[in-house]
């Protein structure tokens, strides 16, 4: 279960950012912002290495003492950043991958909505519901 | 039936505006398709890969066929040749309806431009038709 999920556009501004409301959100916003550097580093490193099949999933970006940050980039350079609780060790790599895949599918659906202008903040209820299902259930 | 200069000018402007509206529609659809079609492969290391994606995957998704030819001058200009453009097949062959052809090509030009935009390339797409049903799309990738 994620603690914070963010969708960052190609120009590095947030299209959607949501965190569990119990903690102060600014800390998560800052964490996502700093993780963008790591994302850019990974993207440019992948470009230089002569790999035939490049992965969309970037993996663990960096761990802090409380949280772990994972990244994923799409073909259109839209980045997804997910912050999960370190204490929740039951989350395995392929679960994170499937969460990112669901995010990517929902983002593609938002993009195909003719009433959505690419570059605006994402305000789709279906996207919100999907993200809610992935965040920690704090009552 | 007489037409004074004002209404002829209005007709010409109307035609230009409708072509640009069609191109705008195609652009938005191209943006969405550019997001949905290249699934799970981050293979666009260079422009040529993106153009090949346009010729194969995008064309197959839209028209159930591949583009017939792709030529480039390796300096950002590409010419995509389609010898039997599906929207022209039913119209006729030869030089009969050359004036009407741009209306059918405007949406497709916007489509190519929009898909390239999602993949990260600013481009300028124009189309030309010499004889139905063959047509050429010229894509110029703009670098800053």
PDB file of C-alpha atoms in Angstrom:
ATOM      1  CA  UNK A   1       0.000   0.000   0.000  1.00  0.00           C
ATOM      2  CA  UNK A   2       1.426   3.320  -1.020  1.00  0.00           C
ATOM      3  CA  UNK A   3       1.668   6.371   1.165  1.00  0.00           C
ATOM      4  CA  UNK A   4       2.003   8.904  -1.646  1.00  0.00           C
ATOM      5  CA  UNK A   5       1.444   8.705  -5.386  1.00  0.00           C
ATOM      6  CA  UNK A   6       2.424  11.377  -7.894  1.00  0.00           C
ATOM      7  CA  UNK A   7       2.124  11.788 -11.656  1.00  0.00           C
ATOM      8  CA  UNK A   8       4.685  14.186 -13.098  1.00  0.00           C
ATOM      9  CA  UNK A   9       4.448  15.588 -16.607  1.00  0.00           C
ATOM     10  CA  UNK A  10       7.200  15.666 -19.187  1.00  0.00           C
ATOM     11  CA  UNK A  11       8.122  19.215 -18.202  1.00  0.00           C
ATOM     12  CA  UNK A  12       8.490  18.146 -14.565  1.00  0.00           C
ATOM     13  CA  UNK A  13       5.422  19.751 -13.050  1.00  0.00           C
ATOM     14  CA  UNK A  14       2.911  17.624 -11.155  1.00  0.00           C
ATOM     15  CA  UNK A  15      -0.253  16.505 -12.896  1.00  0.00           C
ATOM     16  CA  UNK A  16      -1.556  14.664  -9.872  1.00  0.00           C
ATOM     17  CA  UNK A  17      -0.221  14.242  -6.383  1.00  0.00           C
ATOM     18  CA  UNK A  18      -1.961  12.608  -3.466  1.00  0.00           C
ATOM     19  CA  UNK A  19      -0.746  11.470  -0.077  1.00  0.00           C
ATOM     20  CA  UNK A  20      -2.409   9.978   2.971  1.00  0.00           C
ATOM     21  CA  UNK A  21      -3.748  12.916   4.963  1.00  0.00           C
ATOM     22  CA  UNK A  22      -2.460  11.959   8.400  1.00  0.00           C
ATOM     23  CA  UNK A  23       1.122  13.043   7.737  1.00  0.00           C
ATOM     24  CA  UNK A  24       2.053  16.520   6.622  1.00  0.00           C
ATOM     25  CA  UNK A  25       1.830  16.559   2.847  1.00  0.00           C
ATOM     26  CA  UNK A  26       4.689  18.970   2.298  1.00  0.00           C
ATOM     27  CA  UNK A  27       7.210  16.349   3.313  1.00  0.00           C
ATOM     28  CA  UNK A  28       5.929  13.999   0.597  1.00  0.00           C
ATOM     29  CA  UNK A  29       5.822  16.736  -2.009  1.00  0.00           C
ATOM     30  CA  UNK A  30       9.447  17.488  -1.226  1.00  0.00           C
ATOM     31  CA  UNK A  31      10.377  13.809  -1.414  1.00  0.00           C
ATOM     32  CA  UNK A  32       8.748  13.453  -4.824  1.00  0.00           C
ATOM     33  CA  UNK A  33      10.511  16.573  -6.014  1.00  0.00           C
ATOM     34  CA  UNK A  34      13.922  15.315  -4.984  1.00  0.00           C
ATOM     35  CA  UNK A  35      13.254  11.917  -6.526  1.00  0.00           C
ATOM     36  CA  UNK A  36      12.861  13.567  -9.928  1.00  0.00           C
ATOM     37  CA  UNK A  37      16.623  14.055 -10.055  1.00  0.00           C
ATOM     38  CA  UNK A  38      17.151  10.337  -9.593  1.00  0.00           C
ATOM     39  CA  UNK A  39      14.558   9.602 -12.279  1.00  0.00           C
ATOM     40  CA  UNK A  40      16.319  11.858 -14.770  1.00  0.00           C
ATOM     41  CA  UNK A  41      19.627  10.230 -13.927  1.00  0.00           C
ATOM     42  CA  UNK A  42      18.207   6.771 -14.563  1.00  0.00           C
ATOM     43  CA  UNK A  43      16.621   7.829 -17.837  1.00  0.00           C
ATOM     44  CA  UNK A  44      19.820   9.305 -19.192  1.00  0.00           C
ATOM     45  CA  UNK A  45      21.846   6.312 -17.988  1.00  0.00           C
ATOM     46  CA  UNK A  46      19.497   3.992 -19.850  1.00  0.00           C
ATOM     47  CA  UNK A  47      19.890   6.061 -22.970  1.00  0.00           C
ATOM     48  CA  UNK A  48      23.651   5.651 -22.993  1.00  0.00           C
ATOM     49  CA  UNK A  49      23.765   1.940 -22.264  1.00  0.00           C
ATOM     50  CA  UNK A  50      23.173  -0.092 -25.395  1.00  0.00           C
ATOM     51  CA  UNK A  51      20.300  -2.166 -24.081  1.00  0.00           C
ATOM     52  CA  UNK A  52      17.937  -3.636 -26.609  1.00  0.00           C
ATOM     53  CA  UNK A  53      14.852  -3.613 -24.483  1.00  0.00           C
ATOM     54  CA  UNK A  54      14.518  -0.636 -22.212  1.00  0.00           C
ATOM     55  CA  UNK A  55      12.315  -0.994 -19.189  1.00  0.00           C
ATOM     56  CA  UNK A  56       9.582   1.419 -18.235  1.00  0.00           C
ATOM     57  CA  UNK A  57       9.838   0.407 -14.581  1.00  0.00           C
ATOM     58  CA  UNK A  58      12.769   2.189 -12.934  1.00  0.00           C
ATOM     59  CA  UNK A  59      12.719   0.348  -9.623  1.00  0.00           C
ATOM     60  CA  UNK A  60      13.748   1.615  -6.220  1.00  0.00           C
ATOM     61  CA  UNK A  61      14.923   5.197  -6.612  1.00  0.00           C
ATOM     62  CA  UNK A  62      16.231   5.759  -3.129  1.00  0.00           C
ATOM     63  CA  UNK A  63      15.410   4.551   0.371  1.00  0.00           C
ATOM     64  CA  UNK A  64      15.111   6.787   3.405  1.00  0.00           C
ATOM     65  CA  UNK A  65      14.825   5.549   6.976  1.00  0.00           C
ATOM     66  CA  UNK A  66      11.017   5.584   6.943  1.00  0.00           C
ATOM     67  CA  UNK A  67      10.110   5.328   3.301  1.00  0.00           C
ATOM     68  CA  UNK A  68      11.082   3.827  -0.027  1.00  0.00           C
ATOM     69  CA  UNK A  69      10.542   5.648  -3.310  1.00  0.00           C
ATOM     70  CA  UNK A  70       9.835   3.835  -6.585  1.00  0.00           C
ATOM     71  CA  UNK A  71       9.721   5.259 -10.100  1.00  0.00           C
ATOM     72  CA  UNK A  72       8.252   4.465 -13.519  1.00  0.00           C
ATOM     73  CA  UNK A  73       8.457   6.416 -16.770  1.00  0.00           C
ATOM     74  CA  UNK A  74       6.184   6.119 -19.807  1.00  0.00           C
ATOM     75  CA  UNK A  75       7.032   6.502 -23.466  1.00  0.00           C
ATOM     76  CA  UNK A  76       5.774  10.058 -23.388  1.00  0.00           C
ATOM     77  CA  UNK A  77       8.201  10.903 -20.549  1.00  0.00           C
ATOM     78  CA  UNK A  78       5.422  11.126 -17.971  1.00  0.00           C
ATOM     79  CA  UNK A  79       6.771   9.907 -14.653  1.00  0.00           C
ATOM     80  CA  UNK A  80       4.980   8.082 -11.880  1.00  0.00           C
ATOM     81  CA  UNK A  81       6.511   8.251  -8.402  1.00  0.00           C
ATOM     82  CA  UNK A  82       5.310   6.106  -5.540  1.00  0.00           C
ATOM     83  CA  UNK A  83       6.340   6.399  -1.892  1.00  0.00           C
ATOM     84  CA  UNK A  84       5.744   3.359   0.292  1.00  0.00           C
ATOM     85  CA  UNK A  85       6.211   2.764   3.986  1.00  0.00           C
ATOM     86  CA  UNK A  86       9.469   0.986   4.805  1.00  0.00           C
ATOM     87  CA  UNK A  87       7.893  -0.939   7.640  1.00  0.00           C
ATOM     88  CA  UNK A  88       5.594  -2.637   5.154  1.00  0.00           C
ATOM     89  CA  UNK A  89       8.097  -5.246   4.011  1.00  0.00           C
ATOM     90  CA  UNK A  90       5.450  -7.541   2.587  1.00  0.00           C
ATOM     91  CA  UNK A  91       5.381  -5.530  -0.635  1.00  0.00           C
ATOM     92  CA  UNK A  92       7.388  -7.295  -3.292  1.00  0.00           C
ATOM     93  CA  UNK A  93       8.831  -5.991  -6.537  1.00  0.00           C
ATOM     94  CA  UNK A  94       6.205  -7.505  -8.799  1.00  0.00           C
ATOM     95  CA  UNK A  95       3.420  -6.059  -6.662  1.00  0.00           C
ATOM     96  CA  UNK A  96       4.929  -2.617  -7.159  1.00  0.00           C
ATOM     97  CA  UNK A  97       5.226  -3.340 -10.872  1.00  0.00           C
ATOM     98  CA  UNK A  98       1.545  -4.291 -11.097  1.00  0.00           C
ATOM     99  CA  UNK A  99       0.571  -1.122  -9.209  1.00  0.00           C
ATOM    100  CA  UNK A 100       2.528   0.933 -11.729  1.00  0.00           C
ATOM    101  CA  UNK A 101       0.915  -0.941 -14.596  1.00  0.00           C
ATOM    102  CA  UNK A 102      -2.542  -0.095 -13.227  1.00  0.00           C
ATOM    103  CA  UNK A 103      -1.466   3.535 -12.879  1.00  0.00           C
ATOM    104  CA  UNK A 104      -0.224   3.560 -16.475  1.00  0.00           C
ATOM    105  CA  UNK A 105      -3.485   2.068 -17.761  1.00  0.00           C
ATOM    106  CA  UNK A 106      -5.559   4.610 -15.830  1.00  0.00           C
ATOM    107  CA  UNK A 107      -3.363   7.440 -17.046  1.00  0.00           C
ATOM    108  CA  UNK A 108      -3.813   6.268 -20.638  1.00  0.00           C
ATOM    109  CA  UNK A 109      -7.570   6.248 -20.115  1.00  0.00           C
ATOM    110  CA  UNK A 110      -7.414   9.819 -18.816  1.00  0.00           C
ATOM    111  CA  UNK A 111      -5.364  10.836 -21.838  1.00  0.00           C
ATOM    112  CA  UNK A 112      -7.912   9.324 -24.235  1.00  0.00           C
ATOM    113  CA  UNK A 113     -10.728  11.295 -22.650  1.00  0.00           C
ATOM    114  CA  UNK A 114     -11.567  13.982 -25.244  1.00  0.00           C
ATOM    115  CA  UNK A 115     -12.540  16.436 -22.522  1.00  0.00           C
ATOM    116  CA  UNK A 116      -9.111  16.250 -20.954  1.00  0.00           C
ATOM    117  CA  UNK A 117      -6.496  18.721 -22.178  1.00  0.00           C
ATOM    118  CA  UNK A 118      -3.039  17.198 -22.011  1.00  0.00           C
ATOM    119  CA  UNK A 119      -1.048  19.167 -19.474  1.00  0.00           C
ATOM    120  CA  UNK A 120      -3.925  19.963 -17.128  1.00  0.00           C
ATOM    121  CA  UNK A 121      -4.235  18.584 -13.619  1.00  0.00           C
ATOM    122  CA  UNK A 122      -5.911  15.195 -13.581  1.00  0.00           C
ATOM    123  CA  UNK A 123      -9.382  15.493 -12.114  1.00  0.00           C
ATOM    124  CA  UNK A 124     -10.907  12.210 -13.222  1.00  0.00           C
ATOM    125  CA  UNK A 125     -12.976  10.402 -10.653  1.00  0.00           C
ATOM    126  CA  UNK A 126     -12.050   7.000 -12.071  1.00  0.00           C
ATOM    127  CA  UNK A 127      -8.356   7.841 -11.648  1.00  0.00           C
ATOM    128  CA  UNK A 128      -9.032   9.020  -8.067  1.00  0.00           C
ATOM    129  CA  UNK A 129     -10.818   5.791  -7.234  1.00  0.00           C
ATOM    130  CA  UNK A 130      -8.002   3.702  -8.633  1.00  0.00           C
ATOM    131  CA  UNK A 131      -5.399   5.628  -6.628  1.00  0.00           C
ATOM    132  CA  UNK A 132      -7.530   5.372  -3.461  1.00  0.00           C
ATOM    133  CA  UNK A 133      -7.568   1.612  -3.840  1.00  0.00           C
ATOM    134  CA  UNK A 134      -3.761   1.630  -3.834  1.00  0.00           C
ATOM    135  CA  UNK A 135      -3.204   3.952  -0.901  1.00  0.00           C
ATOM    136  CA  UNK A 136      -3.066   2.896   2.714  1.00  0.00           C
ATOM    137  CA  UNK A 137      -6.477   2.519   4.277  1.00  0.00           C
ATOM    138  CA  UNK A 138      -6.337   4.971   7.189  1.00  0.00           C
ATOM    139  CA  UNK A 139      -9.753   5.443   8.683  1.00  0.00           C
TER     140      UNK A 139
ATOM    141  CA  UNK B   1     -25.962  32.621 -59.752  1.00  0.00           C
ATOM    142  CA  UNK B   2     -23.624  35.451 -58.933  1.00  0.00           C
ATOM    143  CA  UNK B   3     -21.250  35.582 -56.011  1.00  0.00           C
ATOM    144  CA  UNK B   4     -19.726  38.850 -54.941  1.00  0.00           C
ATOM    145  CA  UNK B   5     -16.131  39.092 -53.719  1.00  0.00           C
ATOM    146  CA  UNK B   6     -17.104  39.149 -50.058  1.00  0.00           C
ATOM    147  CA  UNK B   7     -18.794  35.801 -50.027  1.00  0.00           C
ATOM    148  CA  UNK B   8     -16.074  34.152 -52.138  1.00  0.00           C
ATOM    149  CA  UNK B   9     -13.487  35.374 -49.658  1.00  0.00           C
ATOM    150  CA  UNK B  10     -15.673  34.047 -46.869  1.00  0.00           C
ATOM    151  CA  UNK B  11     -15.843  30.673 -48.575  1.00  0.00           C
ATOM    152  CA  UNK B  12     -12.067  30.505 -48.980  1.00  0.00           C
ATOM    153  CA  UNK B  13     -11.456  31.510 -45.356  1.00  0.00           C
ATOM    154  CA  UNK B  14     -14.071  29.039 -44.232  1.00  0.00           C
ATOM    155  CA  UNK B  15     -12.312  26.272 -46.090  1.00  0.00           C
ATOM    156  CA  UNK B  16      -8.939  27.134 -44.532  1.00  0.00           C
ATOM    157  CA  UNK B  17     -10.466  27.293 -41.080  1.00  0.00           C
ATOM    158  CA  UNK B  18     -12.246  23.975 -41.473  1.00  0.00           C
ATOM    159  CA  UNK B  19      -8.994  22.312 -42.565  1.00  0.00           C
ATOM    160  CA  UNK B  20      -7.223  23.645 -39.491  1.00  0.00           C
ATOM    161  CA  UNK B  21     -10.091  22.489 -37.270  1.00  0.00           C
ATOM    162  CA  UNK B  22      -9.795  19.009 -38.777  1.00  0.00           C
ATOM    163  CA  UNK B  23      -6.064  19.081 -38.182  1.00  0.00           C
ATOM    164  CA  UNK B  24      -6.627  20.101 -34.579  1.00  0.00           C
ATOM    165  CA  UNK B  25      -9.009  17.179 -34.068  1.00  0.00           C
ATOM    166  CA  UNK B  26      -6.433  14.822 -35.556  1.00  0.00           C
ATOM    167  CA  UNK B  27      -3.755  16.269 -33.270  1.00  0.00           C
ATOM    168  CA  UNK B  28      -5.735  15.493 -30.117  1.00  0.00           C
ATOM    169  CA  UNK B  29      -6.509  11.959 -31.305  1.00  0.00           C
ATOM    170  CA  UNK B  30      -2.849  11.491 -32.219  1.00  0.00           C
ATOM    171  CA  UNK B  31      -1.797  12.537 -28.718  1.00  0.00           C
ATOM    172  CA  UNK B  32      -4.090   9.930 -27.173  1.00  0.00           C
ATOM    173  CA  UNK B  33      -2.987   7.215 -29.602  1.00  0.00           C
ATOM    174  CA  UNK B  34       0.656   8.071 -28.967  1.00  0.00           C
ATOM    175  CA  UNK B  35       0.020   7.293 -25.325  1.00  0.00           C
ATOM    176  CA  UNK B  36      -1.976   4.114 -25.794  1.00  0.00           C
ATOM    177  CA  UNK B  37      -0.288   2.299 -28.651  1.00  0.00           C
ATOM    178  CA  UNK B  38       3.400   1.937 -27.667  1.00  0.00           C
ATOM    179  CA  UNK B  39       2.787  -0.332 -24.687  1.00  0.00           C
ATOM    180  CA  UNK B  40       5.582  -1.632 -22.491  1.00  0.00           C
ATOM    181  CA  UNK B  41       8.377  -0.798 -24.929  1.00  0.00           C
ATOM    182  CA  UNK B  42      10.628   2.177 -24.369  1.00  0.00           C
ATOM    183  CA  UNK B  43      12.299   1.558 -27.704  1.00  0.00           C
ATOM    184  CA  UNK B  44      12.286   5.092 -29.102  1.00  0.00           C
ATOM    185  CA  UNK B  45      15.917   5.884 -28.792  1.00  0.00           C
ATOM    186  CA  UNK B  46      15.967   8.024 -31.905  1.00  0.00           C
ATOM    187  CA  UNK B  47      13.619   9.721 -34.343  1.00  0.00           C
ATOM    188  CA  UNK B  48      13.788   6.904 -36.844  1.00  0.00           C
ATOM    189  CA  UNK B  49      12.309   4.481 -34.299  1.00  0.00           C
ATOM    190  CA  UNK B  50       9.419   6.861 -33.698  1.00  0.00           C
ATOM    191  CA  UNK B  51       8.828   7.232 -37.435  1.00  0.00           C
ATOM    192  CA  UNK B  52       8.875   3.460 -37.860  1.00  0.00           C
ATOM    193  CA  UNK B  53       6.308   3.242 -35.081  1.00  0.00           C
ATOM    194  CA  UNK B  54       4.138   5.703 -37.033  1.00  0.00           C
ATOM    195  CA  UNK B  55       4.470   3.729 -40.253  1.00  0.00           C
ATOM    196  CA  UNK B  56       3.810   0.337 -38.728  1.00  0.00           C
ATOM    197  CA  UNK B  57       1.857   0.449 -35.461  1.00  0.00           C
ATOM    198  CA  UNK B  58      -0.097   3.681 -35.872  1.00  0.00           C
ATOM    199  CA  UNK B  59      -1.045   3.037 -39.483  1.00  0.00           C
ATOM    200  CA  UNK B  60      -2.020  -0.552 -38.706  1.00  0.00           C
ATOM    201  CA  UNK B  61      -4.188   0.575 -35.803  1.00  0.00           C
ATOM    202  CA  UNK B  62      -5.926   3.220 -37.908  1.00  0.00           C
ATOM    203  CA  UNK B  63      -6.164   1.663 -41.343  1.00  0.00           C
ATOM    204  CA  UNK B  64      -5.259  -2.021 -40.869  1.00  0.00           C
ATOM    205  CA  UNK B  65      -2.310  -1.729 -43.216  1.00  0.00           C
ATOM    206  CA  UNK B  66       1.282  -0.529 -43.083  1.00  0.00           C
ATOM    207  CA  UNK B  67       2.689   2.530 -44.737  1.00  0.00           C
ATOM    208  CA  UNK B  68       4.153   1.624 -48.096  1.00  0.00           C
ATOM    209  CA  UNK B  69       7.329   3.642 -48.014  1.00  0.00           C
ATOM    210  CA  UNK B  70       9.482   5.734 -45.695  1.00  0.00           C
ATOM    211  CA  UNK B  71      12.300   7.889 -46.974  1.00  0.00           C
ATOM    212  CA  UNK B  72      14.539  10.271 -45.107  1.00  0.00           C
ATOM    213  CA  UNK B  73      17.346  12.681 -45.702  1.00  0.00           C
ATOM    214  CA  UNK B  74      18.760  11.894 -42.252  1.00  0.00           C
ATOM    215  CA  UNK B  75      18.462  15.520 -41.317  1.00  0.00           C
ATOM    216  CA  UNK B  76      15.010  15.575 -39.814  1.00  0.00           C
ATOM    217  CA  UNK B  77      12.862  15.371 -42.950  1.00  0.00           C
ATOM    218  CA  UNK B  78      10.900  12.203 -43.656  1.00  0.00           C
ATOM    219  CA  UNK B  79       8.569  11.351 -46.511  1.00  0.00           C
ATOM    220  CA  UNK B  80       5.920   8.736 -45.809  1.00  0.00           C
ATOM    221  CA  UNK B  81       4.412   7.245 -48.909  1.00  0.00           C
ATOM    222  CA  UNK B  82       1.080   5.458 -48.966  1.00  0.00           C
ATOM    223  CA  UNK B  83       0.156   3.975 -52.328  1.00  0.00           C
ATOM    224  CA  UNK B  84      -3.422   3.119 -51.468  1.00  0.00           C
ATOM    225  CA  UNK B  85      -4.635   5.499 -48.806  1.00  0.00           C
ATOM    226  CA  UNK B  86      -7.838   3.903 -47.486  1.00  0.00           C
ATOM    227  CA  UNK B  87      -9.844   7.116 -47.503  1.00  0.00           C
ATOM    228  CA  UNK B  88      -9.125   7.565 -51.195  1.00  0.00           C
ATOM    229  CA  UNK B  89      -9.761   4.035 -52.407  1.00  0.00           C
ATOM    230  CA  UNK B  90     -13.482   4.523 -52.639  1.00  0.00           C
ATOM    231  CA  UNK B  91     -13.178   7.982 -54.139  1.00  0.00           C
ATOM    232  CA  UNK B  92     -11.617   7.112 -57.417  1.00  0.00           C
ATOM    233  CA  UNK B  93      -8.263   6.719 -59.054  1.00  0.00           C
ATOM    234  CA  UNK B  94      -6.312   9.139 -61.140  1.00  0.00           C
ATOM    235  CA  UNK B  95      -6.486  12.896 -61.001  1.00  0.00           C
ATOM    236  CA  UNK B  96     -10.234  13.286 -60.747  1.00  0.00           C
ATOM    237  CA  UNK B  97     -10.827  14.660 -57.231  1.00  0.00           C
ATOM    238  CA  UNK B  98      -7.502  16.312 -56.453  1.00  0.00           C
ATOM    239  CA  UNK B  99      -9.177  19.470 -55.071  1.00  0.00           C
ATOM    240  CA  UNK B 100     -11.220  17.551 -52.537  1.00  0.00           C
ATOM    241  CA  UNK B 101      -8.276  15.463 -51.352  1.00  0.00           C
ATOM    242  CA  UNK B 102      -6.900  17.933 -48.718  1.00  0.00           C
ATOM    243  CA  UNK B 103     -10.091  17.651 -46.689  1.00  0.00           C
ATOM    244  CA  UNK B 104      -9.464  13.976 -46.166  1.00  0.00           C
ATOM    245  CA  UNK B 105      -5.780  14.408 -45.466  1.00  0.00           C
ATOM    246  CA  UNK B 106      -6.047  17.190 -42.851  1.00  0.00           C
ATOM    247  CA  UNK B 107      -7.156  14.906 -40.023  1.00  0.00           C
ATOM    248  CA  UNK B 108      -4.391  12.421 -40.806  1.00  0.00           C
ATOM    249  CA  UNK B 109      -1.714  15.121 -40.822  1.00  0.00           C
ATOM    250  CA  UNK B 110      -2.875  16.227 -37.398  1.00  0.00           C
ATOM    251  CA  UNK B 111      -2.845  12.622 -36.252  1.00  0.00           C
ATOM    252  CA  UNK B 112       0.810  12.152 -37.205  1.00  0.00           C
ATOM    253  CA  UNK B 113       1.750  15.479 -35.630  1.00  0.00           C
ATOM    254  CA  UNK B 114      -0.067  14.664 -32.381  1.00  0.00           C
ATOM    255  CA  UNK B 115       1.434  11.212 -32.033  1.00  0.00           C
ATOM    256  CA  UNK B 116       4.935  12.612 -32.574  1.00  0.00           C
ATOM    257  CA  UNK B 117       4.217  15.328 -30.014  1.00  0.00           C
ATOM    258  CA  UNK B 118       3.380  12.737 -27.361  1.00  0.00           C
ATOM    259  CA  UNK B 119       6.566  10.864 -28.179  1.00  0.00           C
ATOM    260  CA  UNK B 120       8.501  14.056 -27.617  1.00  0.00           C
ATOM    261  CA  UNK B 121       9.119  15.445 -31.105  1.00  0.00           C
ATOM    262  CA  UNK B 122       7.864  18.787 -32.365  1.00  0.00           C
ATOM    263  CA  UNK B 123       7.042  18.382 -36.020  1.00  0.00           C
ATOM    264  CA  UNK B 124       5.427  19.915 -39.039  1.00  0.00           C
ATOM    265  CA  UNK B 125       3.380  17.574 -41.212  1.00  0.00           C
ATOM    266  CA  UNK B 126       2.125  18.375 -44.685  1.00  0.00           C
ATOM    267  CA  UNK B 127       0.485  16.114 -47.220  1.00  0.00           C
ATOM    268  CA  UNK B 128       0.507  16.068 -50.970  1.00  0.00           C
ATOM    269  CA  UNK B 129      -1.346  13.977 -53.474  1.00  0.00           C
ATOM    270  CA  UNK B 130      -0.324  13.546 -57.084  1.00  0.00           C
ATOM    271  CA  UNK B 131      -2.779  10.901 -58.176  1.00  0.00           C
ATOM    272  CA  UNK B 132      -5.437   9.165 -56.140  1.00  0.00           C
ATOM    273  CA  UNK B 133      -5.207   6.869 -54.218  1.00  0.00           C
ATOM    274  CA  UNK B 134      -1.496   7.418 -53.537  1.00  0.00           C
ATOM    275  CA  UNK B 135      -0.404  10.212 -51.226  1.00  0.00           C
ATOM    276  CA  UNK B 136       2.694  11.410 -49.469  1.00  0.00           C
ATOM    277  CA  UNK B 137       3.104  12.881 -46.005  1.00  0.00           C
ATOM    278  CA  UNK B 138       6.107  15.040 -45.375  1.00  0.00           C
ATOM    279  CA  UNK B 139       7.238  15.181 -41.752  1.00  0.00           C
ATOM    280  CA  UNK B 140       9.813  17.744 -40.698  1.00  0.00           C
ATOM    281  CA  UNK B 141      11.090  17.271 -37.152  1.00  0.00           C
ATOM    282  CA  UNK B 142      11.836  20.633 -35.603  1.00  0.00           C
ATOM    283  CA  UNK B 143      14.932  21.013 -33.551  1.00  0.00           C
ATOM    284  CA  UNK B 144      15.686  23.934 -31.318  1.00  0.00           C
TER     285      UNK B 144
END
